[in-house]
PDB file of C-alpha atoms in Angstrom:
ATOM      1  CA  SER K   5     -16.418  -9.331  -1.822  1.00 54.00           C
ATOM      2  CA  GLN K   6     -13.919 -12.013  -2.723  1.00 57.00           C
ATOM      3  CA  GLN K   7     -14.684 -11.593  -6.379  1.00 64.00           C
ATOM      4  CA  GLY K   8     -11.570 -10.864  -8.357  1.00 69.00           C
ATOM      5  CA  GLU K   9     -11.080  -8.662 -11.332  1.00 82.00           C
ATOM      6  CA  GLU K  10     -10.473  -9.491 -14.933  1.00 86.00           C
ATOM      7  CA  ASP K  11      -8.823  -7.250 -17.414  1.00 89.00           C
ATOM      8  CA  PRO K  12      -9.806  -6.139 -19.943  1.00 94.00           C
ATOM      9  CA  GLN K  13     -13.579  -6.280 -19.485  1.00 92.00           C
ATOM     10  CA  ALA K  14     -13.986  -6.426 -23.251  1.00 95.00           C
ATOM     11  CA  LEU K  15     -11.614  -7.305 -26.080  1.00 96.00           C
ATOM     12  CA  SER K  16     -12.166  -7.168 -29.832  1.00 97.00           C
ATOM     13  CA  ILE K  17      -9.617  -8.664 -32.234  1.00 97.00           C
ATOM     14  CA  GLN K  18      -9.350  -9.997 -35.775  1.00 98.00           C
ATOM     15  CA  GLU K  19      -9.323 -13.692 -36.561  1.00 98.00           C
ATOM     16  CA  GLY K  20      -5.782 -15.052 -36.411  1.00 97.00           C
ATOM     17  CA  GLU K  21      -4.614 -12.621 -33.745  1.00 98.00           C
ATOM     18  CA  ASN K  22      -3.748 -13.626 -30.204  1.00 98.00           C
ATOM     19  CA  ALA K  23      -6.002 -12.722 -27.276  1.00 98.00           C
ATOM     20  CA  THR K  24      -4.680 -12.170 -23.766  1.00 97.00           C
ATOM     21  CA  MET K  25      -6.855 -11.713 -20.719  1.00 97.00           C
ATOM     22  CA  ASN K  26      -5.794 -11.310 -17.121  1.00 96.00           C
ATOM     23  CA  CYS K  27      -7.264 -12.287 -13.786  1.00 94.00           C
ATOM     24  CA  SER K  28      -6.354 -10.894 -10.382  1.00 93.00           C
ATOM     25  CA  TYR K  29      -7.602 -12.461  -7.174  1.00 89.00           C
ATOM     26  CA  LYS K  30      -7.603 -11.525  -3.536  1.00 86.00           C
ATOM     27  CA  THR K  31      -7.042 -14.662  -1.474  1.00 84.00           C
ATOM     28  CA  SER K  32      -4.513 -17.470  -1.329  1.00 84.00           C
ATOM     29  CA  ILE K  33      -5.425 -20.274  -3.719  1.00 86.00           C
ATOM     30  CA  ASN K  34      -4.828 -23.963  -4.308  1.00 85.00           C
ATOM     31  CA  ASN K  35      -5.664 -23.815  -7.970  1.00 89.00           C
ATOM     32  CA  LEU K  36      -7.073 -21.477 -10.559  1.00 92.00           C
ATOM     33  CA  GLN K  37      -9.356 -22.439 -13.395  1.00 93.00           C
ATOM     34  CA  TRP K  38     -10.517 -20.791 -16.595  1.00 95.00           C
ATOM     35  CA  TYR K  39     -13.990 -21.201 -18.090  1.00 95.00           C
ATOM     36  CA  ARG K  40     -15.758 -20.088 -21.257  1.00 96.00           C
ATOM     37  CA  GLN K  41     -19.389 -19.028 -21.571  1.00 95.00           C
ATOM     38  CA  ASN K  42     -21.205 -18.695 -24.871  1.00 93.00           C
ATOM     39  CA  SER K  43     -24.171 -16.288 -24.972  1.00 84.00           C
ATOM     40  CA  GLY K  44     -25.461 -16.762 -21.421  1.00 71.00           C
ATOM     41  CA  ARG K  45     -25.309 -20.538 -21.567  1.00 83.00           C
ATOM     42  CA  GLY K  46     -23.677 -22.735 -18.966  1.00 85.00           C
ATOM     43  CA  LEU K  47     -19.940 -22.416 -18.437  1.00 92.00           C
ATOM     44  CA  VAL K  48     -17.467 -24.866 -19.919  1.00 94.00           C
ATOM     45  CA  HIS K  49     -14.178 -25.701 -18.228  1.00 94.00           C
ATOM     46  CA  LEU K  50     -11.041 -24.872 -20.234  1.00 96.00           C
ATOM     47  CA  ILE K  51      -7.992 -25.457 -18.058  1.00 95.00           C
ATOM     48  CA  LEU K  52      -6.874 -25.815 -14.434  1.00 92.00           C
ATOM     49  CA  ILE K  53      -3.508 -24.701 -13.084  1.00 93.00           C
ATOM     50  CA  ARG K  54      -2.354 -25.613  -9.577  1.00 91.00           C
ATOM     51  CA  SER K  55      -0.623 -23.189  -7.234  1.00 90.00           C
ATOM     52  CA  ASN K  56       2.729 -24.958  -7.645  1.00 92.00           C
ATOM     53  CA  GLU K  57       2.614 -24.592 -11.437  1.00 95.00           C
ATOM     54  CA  ARG K  58       3.700 -21.487 -13.310  1.00 96.00           C
ATOM     55  CA  GLU K  59       2.524 -22.267 -16.824  1.00 97.00           C
ATOM     56  CA  LYS K  60       0.238 -24.746 -18.525  1.00 97.00           C
ATOM     57  CA  HIS K  61      -0.747 -25.407 -22.138  1.00 97.00           C
ATOM     58  CA  SER K  62      -3.788 -26.980 -23.718  1.00 96.00           C
ATOM     59  CA  GLY K  63      -4.068 -26.775 -27.503  1.00 97.00           C
ATOM     60  CA  ARG K  64      -4.205 -23.074 -28.402  1.00 97.00           C
ATOM     61  CA  LEU K  65      -4.522 -22.063 -24.747  1.00 98.00           C
ATOM     62  CA  ARG K  66      -1.664 -20.988 -22.523  1.00 98.00           C
ATOM     63  CA  VAL K  67      -2.228 -20.132 -18.878  1.00 98.00           C
ATOM     64  CA  THR K  68       0.272 -18.588 -16.503  1.00 98.00           C
ATOM     65  CA  LEU K  69       0.011 -18.158 -12.770  1.00 97.00           C
ATOM     66  CA  ASP K  70       1.960 -15.782 -10.536  1.00 96.00           C
ATOM     67  CA  THR K  71       0.965 -16.439  -6.938  1.00 93.00           C
ATOM     68  CA  SER K  72       3.246 -13.668  -5.640  1.00 94.00           C
ATOM     69  CA  LYS K  73       1.237 -11.135  -7.645  1.00 94.00           C
ATOM     70  CA  LYS K  74      -2.055 -13.002  -7.189  1.00 93.00           C
ATOM     71  CA  SER K  75      -2.630 -12.974 -10.919  1.00 95.00           C
ATOM     72  CA  SER K  76      -3.139 -15.280 -13.870  1.00 96.00           C
ATOM     73  CA  SER K  77      -3.331 -14.787 -17.602  1.00 97.00           C
ATOM     74  CA  LEU K  78      -5.021 -16.721 -20.387  1.00 98.00           C
ATOM     75  CA  LEU K  79      -3.583 -16.521 -23.890  1.00 98.00           C
ATOM     76  CA  ILE K  80      -5.555 -17.784 -26.863  1.00 98.00           C
ATOM     77  CA  THR K  81      -3.340 -18.071 -29.915  1.00 98.00           C
ATOM     78  CA  ALA K  82      -4.476 -17.853 -33.547  1.00 98.00           C
ATOM     79  CA  SER K  83      -7.996 -16.909 -32.506  1.00 98.00           C
ATOM     80  CA  ARG K  84     -11.067 -18.000 -34.477  1.00 97.00           C
ATOM     81  CA  ALA K  85     -14.549 -16.539 -34.756  1.00 96.00           C
ATOM     82  CA  ALA K  86     -15.757 -19.537 -32.711  1.00 95.00           C
ATOM     83  CA  ASP K  87     -13.668 -18.255 -29.774  1.00 97.00           C
ATOM     84  CA  THR K  88     -16.121 -15.367 -29.379  1.00 97.00           C
ATOM     85  CA  ALA K  89     -17.413 -15.791 -25.814  1.00 96.00           C
ATOM     86  CA  SER K  90     -16.963 -14.584 -22.253  1.00 95.00           C
ATOM     87  CA  TYR K  91     -14.021 -15.976 -20.307  1.00 96.00           C
ATOM     88  CA  PHE K  92     -13.900 -16.290 -16.553  1.00 94.00           C
ATOM     89  CA  CYS K  93     -11.280 -17.272 -14.027  1.00 93.00           C
ATOM     90  CA  ALA K  94     -12.327 -19.138 -10.888  1.00 91.00           C
ATOM     91  CA  TYR K  95     -10.365 -19.869  -7.731  1.00 85.00           C
ATOM     92  CA  THR K  96     -10.323 -21.046  -4.110  1.00 71.00           C
ATOM     93  CA  GLY K  97     -11.962 -24.200  -2.910  1.00 73.00           C
ATOM     94  CA  LYS K  98     -15.356 -22.515  -3.059  1.00 82.00           C
ATOM     95  CA  LEU K  99     -14.902 -21.734  -6.754  1.00 87.00           C
ATOM     96  CA  ILE K 100     -15.215 -17.941  -6.714  1.00 88.00           C
ATOM     97  CA  PHE K 101     -15.444 -16.378 -10.178  1.00 89.00           C
ATOM     98  CA  GLY K 102     -13.960 -13.221 -11.577  1.00 86.00           C
ATOM     99  CA  GLN K 103     -16.140 -10.766 -13.460  1.00 87.00           C
ATOM    100  CA  GLY K 104     -15.091 -12.012 -16.871  1.00 92.00           C
ATOM    101  CA  THR K 105     -13.676 -10.767 -20.148  1.00 95.00           C
ATOM    102  CA  THR K 106     -15.932 -10.601 -23.195  1.00 95.00           C
ATOM    103  CA  LEU K 107     -13.960 -11.558 -26.289  1.00 97.00           C
ATOM    104  CA  GLN K 108     -15.139 -10.785 -29.805  1.00 97.00           C
ATOM    105  CA  VAL K 109     -13.199 -12.297 -32.685  1.00 97.00           C
ATOM    106  CA  LYS K 110     -14.057 -10.723 -36.029  1.00 97.00           C
ATOM    107  CA  PRO K 111     -13.863 -12.879 -39.149  1.00 92.00           C
TER     108      PRO K 111
ATOM    109  CA  ASN X 299     -24.871 -38.739 -19.849  1.00 63.00           C
ATOM    110  CA  ALA X 300     -27.104 -35.845 -18.736  1.00 79.00           C
ATOM    111  CA  GLY X 301     -24.447 -34.125 -16.579  1.00 95.00           C
ATOM    112  CA  VAL X 302     -26.055 -31.335 -14.530  1.00 97.00           C
ATOM    113  CA  THR X 303     -29.773 -30.815 -15.000  1.00 97.00           C
ATOM    114  CA  GLN X 304     -31.620 -27.743 -13.749  1.00 97.00           C
ATOM    115  CA  THR X 305     -35.351 -27.257 -13.582  1.00 97.00           C
ATOM    116  CA  PRO X 306     -37.193 -25.153 -14.490  1.00 97.00           C
ATOM    117  CA  LYS X 307     -35.438 -23.350 -17.361  1.00 96.00           C
ATOM    118  CA  PHE X 308     -37.636 -20.256 -17.105  1.00 97.00           C
ATOM    119  CA  GLN X 309     -39.796 -18.896 -14.307  1.00 97.00           C
ATOM    120  CA  VAL X 310     -41.746 -15.720 -13.603  1.00 98.00           C
ATOM    121  CA  LEU X 311     -42.681 -15.020  -9.994  1.00 97.00           C
ATOM    122  CA  LYS X 312     -44.621 -12.298  -8.292  1.00 98.00           C
ATOM    123  CA  THR X 313     -42.974 -10.433  -5.450  1.00 98.00           C
ATOM    124  CA  GLY X 314     -43.414 -12.390  -2.230  1.00 98.00           C
ATOM    125  CA  GLN X 315     -43.957 -15.769  -3.866  1.00 98.00           C
ATOM    126  CA  SER X 316     -41.709 -18.688  -3.039  1.00 97.00           C
ATOM    127  CA  MET X 317     -40.163 -21.301  -5.251  1.00 97.00           C
ATOM    128  CA  THR X 318     -37.500 -23.983  -5.343  1.00 98.00           C
ATOM    129  CA  LEU X 319     -34.949 -24.402  -8.098  1.00 98.00           C
ATOM    130  CA  GLN X 320     -33.932 -27.998  -8.600  1.00 98.00           C
ATOM    131  CA  CYS X 321     -30.516 -29.306  -9.587  1.00 98.00           C
ATOM    132  CA  ALA X 322     -29.389 -32.882 -10.118  1.00 98.00           C
ATOM    133  CA  GLN X 323     -26.100 -34.366 -11.303  1.00 97.00           C
ATOM    134  CA  ASP X 324     -25.380 -37.892 -12.454  1.00 96.00           C
ATOM    135  CA  MET X 325     -21.570 -37.822 -12.296  1.00 95.00           C
ATOM    136  CA  ASN X 326     -21.238 -39.021  -8.689  1.00 95.00           C
ATOM    137  CA  HIS X 327     -19.715 -35.681  -7.727  1.00 94.00           C
ATOM    138  CA  ASN X 328     -19.231 -34.744  -4.099  1.00 93.00           C
ATOM    139  CA  SER X 329     -19.449 -30.948  -4.409  1.00 94.00           C
ATOM    140  CA  MET X 330     -22.276 -28.804  -5.720  1.00 95.00           C
ATOM    141  CA  TYR X 331     -22.754 -25.055  -6.115  1.00 95.00           C
ATOM    142  CA  TRP X 332     -25.403 -22.440  -6.785  1.00 97.00           C
ATOM    143  CA  TYR X 333     -24.558 -19.169  -8.561  1.00 97.00           C
ATOM    144  CA  ARG X 334     -26.444 -16.176  -9.817  1.00 97.00           C
ATOM    145  CA  GLN X 335     -25.372 -14.167 -12.843  1.00 95.00           C
ATOM    146  CA  ASP X 336     -26.462 -10.588 -13.367  1.00 92.00           C
ATOM    147  CA  PRO X 337     -25.445  -8.515 -16.395  1.00 80.00           C
ATOM    148  CA  GLY X 338     -21.877  -7.287 -16.032  1.00 71.00           C
ATOM    149  CA  MET X 339     -21.386  -8.981 -12.650  1.00 76.00           C
ATOM    150  CA  GLY X 340     -20.009 -12.369 -13.588  1.00 86.00           C
ATOM    151  CA  LEU X 341     -21.069 -15.316 -11.440  1.00 92.00           C
ATOM    152  CA  ARG X 342     -21.555 -14.850  -7.727  1.00 94.00           C
ATOM    153  CA  LEU X 343     -21.611 -17.838  -5.416  1.00 94.00           C
ATOM    154  CA  ILE X 344     -24.813 -18.128  -3.367  1.00 97.00           C
ATOM    155  CA  TYR X 345     -24.257 -21.402  -1.499  1.00 97.00           C
ATOM    156  CA  TYR X 346     -22.180 -24.490  -1.970  1.00 95.00           C
ATOM    157  CA  SER X 347     -22.062 -28.010  -0.629  1.00 95.00           C
ATOM    158  CA  ALA X 348     -18.611 -29.512  -0.312  1.00 91.00           C
ATOM    159  CA  SER X 349     -20.038 -32.973   0.317  1.00 91.00           C
ATOM    160  CA  GLU X 350     -23.342 -34.693   1.037  1.00 93.00           C
ATOM    161  CA  GLY X 351     -24.757 -33.447   4.322  1.00 92.00           C
ATOM    162  CA  THR X 352     -22.884 -30.127   4.367  1.00 94.00           C
ATOM    163  CA  THR X 353     -23.771 -26.673   3.070  1.00 96.00           C
ATOM    164  CA  ASP X 354     -21.979 -23.336   3.405  1.00 95.00           C
ATOM    165  CA  LYS X 355     -22.692 -19.745   2.515  1.00 96.00           C
ATOM    166  CA  GLY X 356     -21.082 -18.165  -0.480  1.00 94.00           C
ATOM    167  CA  GLU X 357     -20.754 -14.509  -1.415  1.00 92.00           C
ATOM    168  CA  VAL X 358     -24.452 -13.583  -1.628  1.00 95.00           C
ATOM    169  CA  PRO X 359     -26.555 -15.967   0.531  1.00 97.00           C
ATOM    170  CA  ASN X 360     -29.163 -13.512   1.838  1.00 97.00           C
ATOM    171  CA  GLY X 361     -32.696 -14.329   0.731  1.00 97.00           C
ATOM    172  CA  TYR X 362     -31.872 -17.935  -0.174  1.00 98.00           C
ATOM    173  CA  ASN X 363     -31.829 -21.342   1.452  1.00 98.00           C
ATOM    174  CA  VAL X 364     -30.435 -24.607   0.163  1.00 98.00           C
ATOM    175  CA  SER X 365     -30.872 -28.317   0.749  1.00 97.00           C
ATOM    176  CA  ARG X 366     -28.459 -31.051  -0.199  1.00 96.00           C
ATOM    177  CA  LEU X 367     -31.121 -33.714  -0.459  1.00 89.00           C
ATOM    178  CA  ASN X 368     -28.686 -36.518  -1.295  1.00 96.00           C
ATOM    179  CA  LYS X 369     -25.462 -36.843  -3.236  1.00 96.00           C
ATOM    180  CA  ARG X 370     -27.221 -36.158  -6.561  1.00 97.00           C
ATOM    181  CA  GLU X 371     -29.501 -33.276  -5.709  1.00 98.00           C
ATOM    182  CA  PHE X 372     -28.968 -29.724  -4.461  1.00 98.00           C
ATOM    183  CA  SER X 373     -31.946 -27.375  -4.359  1.00 98.00           C
ATOM    184  CA  LEU X 374     -32.138 -23.600  -3.962  1.00 98.00           C
ATOM    185  CA  ARG X 375     -35.175 -22.010  -2.338  1.00 98.00           C
ATOM    186  CA  LEU X 376     -36.409 -18.445  -2.493  1.00 97.00           C
ATOM    187  CA  GLU X 377     -38.780 -18.021   0.448  1.00 94.00           C
ATOM    188  CA  SER X 378     -40.131 -14.584  -0.488  1.00 97.00           C
ATOM    189  CA  ALA X 379     -39.005 -13.486  -3.920  1.00 97.00           C
ATOM    190  CA  ALA X 380     -37.935  -9.893  -4.525  1.00 97.00           C
ATOM    191  CA  PRO X 381     -37.286  -8.051  -7.803  1.00 97.00           C
ATOM    192  CA  SER X 382     -33.590  -7.885  -6.851  1.00 96.00           C
ATOM    193  CA  GLN X 383     -33.495 -11.672  -7.228  1.00 97.00           C
ATOM    194  CA  THR X 384     -34.249 -11.435 -10.930  1.00 97.00           C
ATOM    195  CA  SER X 385     -31.248 -13.168 -12.442  1.00 97.00           C
ATOM    196  CA  VAL X 386     -29.955 -16.242 -14.201  1.00 96.00           C
ATOM    197  CA  TYR X 387     -29.203 -19.043 -11.753  1.00 97.00           C
ATOM    198  CA  PHE X 388     -26.608 -21.706 -12.459  1.00 97.00           C
ATOM    199  CA  CYS X 389     -26.005 -24.947 -10.658  1.00 97.00           C
ATOM    200  CA  ALA X 390     -22.634 -26.679 -10.909  1.00 95.00           C
ATOM    201  CA  SER X 391     -20.947 -29.777  -9.570  1.00 95.00           C
ATOM    202  CA  SER X 392     -17.380 -30.990  -9.211  1.00 93.00           C
ATOM    203  CA  LEU X 393     -15.752 -34.170  -8.013  1.00 89.00           C
ATOM    204  CA  GLN X 394     -14.420 -32.312  -5.019  1.00 77.00           C
ATOM    205  CA  THR X 395     -13.603 -28.878  -3.759  1.00 74.00           C
ATOM    206  CA  GLY X 396     -11.233 -27.455  -1.196  1.00 67.00           C
ATOM    207  CA  THR X 397      -7.503 -28.097  -1.320  1.00 62.00           C
ATOM    208  CA  ILE X 398      -7.646 -30.333  -4.371  1.00 67.00           C
ATOM    209  CA  GLY X 399     -10.340 -28.639  -6.399  1.00 73.00           C
ATOM    210  CA  THR X 400     -11.405 -30.138  -9.680  1.00 84.00           C
ATOM    211  CA  GLU X 401     -13.173 -28.838 -12.753  1.00 89.00           C
ATOM    212  CA  ALA X 402     -16.818 -27.958 -12.397  1.00 92.00           C
ATOM    213  CA  PHE X 403     -19.648 -28.861 -14.750  1.00 93.00           C
ATOM    214  CA  PHE X 404     -22.530 -26.457 -15.179  1.00 95.00           C
ATOM    215  CA  GLY X 405     -26.204 -26.754 -15.877  1.00 96.00           C
ATOM    216  CA  GLN X 406     -27.827 -24.634 -18.580  1.00 94.00           C
ATOM    217  CA  GLY X 407     -29.302 -22.149 -16.151  1.00 95.00           C
ATOM    218  CA  THR X 408     -32.696 -21.003 -14.853  1.00 96.00           C
ATOM    219  CA  ARG X 409     -33.873 -17.588 -15.995  1.00 96.00           C
ATOM    220  CA  LEU X 410     -35.910 -16.134 -13.141  1.00 97.00           C
ATOM    221  CA  THR X 411     -37.892 -12.918 -13.347  1.00 97.00           C
ATOM    222  CA  VAL X 412     -39.554 -11.463 -10.256  1.00 97.00           C
ATOM    223  CA  VAL X 413     -42.223  -8.851 -11.000  1.00 97.00           C
TER     224      VAL X 413
END
């Protein structure tokens, strides 16, 4: 399987704390994307980072990419209860998804 | 703007029955995808279509067929449903895939139960 791994599988934090989740992949990539899924609904795109970029920011989101280690991380700063969701990385031209991290933010 | 529309939203099939899941997008996207999502497994790619007239296998294509009917529509067919195909199916589209991939937009999913 080309499916990558995300770490941790589940994360529980208090509102206001930062949340970090990691994605490792197996193939060479052109870009890597992060998505959020609320309660089994359709996924929503968060951010895209290209293989020649090392870091990218979007609001409270910070994504890093290390192609030598085949890994990426997503940092959500100052988390809110509304951030409670599952987060997935996706990569390659075929858009292969990792297994996801379930984030719970407690009020 | 409707985005990506999937029909039906829910379906119960008996083992051996066939059905087609429909997907349509109104964003003039070139690439379309079908995924299945099982508990704890994330999304697994079944088939994708990089552009109109082309389709390719994904990670788990066995038991499925697809048709890229035109640029807007991409259907997924189960010829003889099995209980192992009980899952939530998502359709997605993106402007393009491959070397210069772009963000994908997802439908709301079809919850399929095979009994």
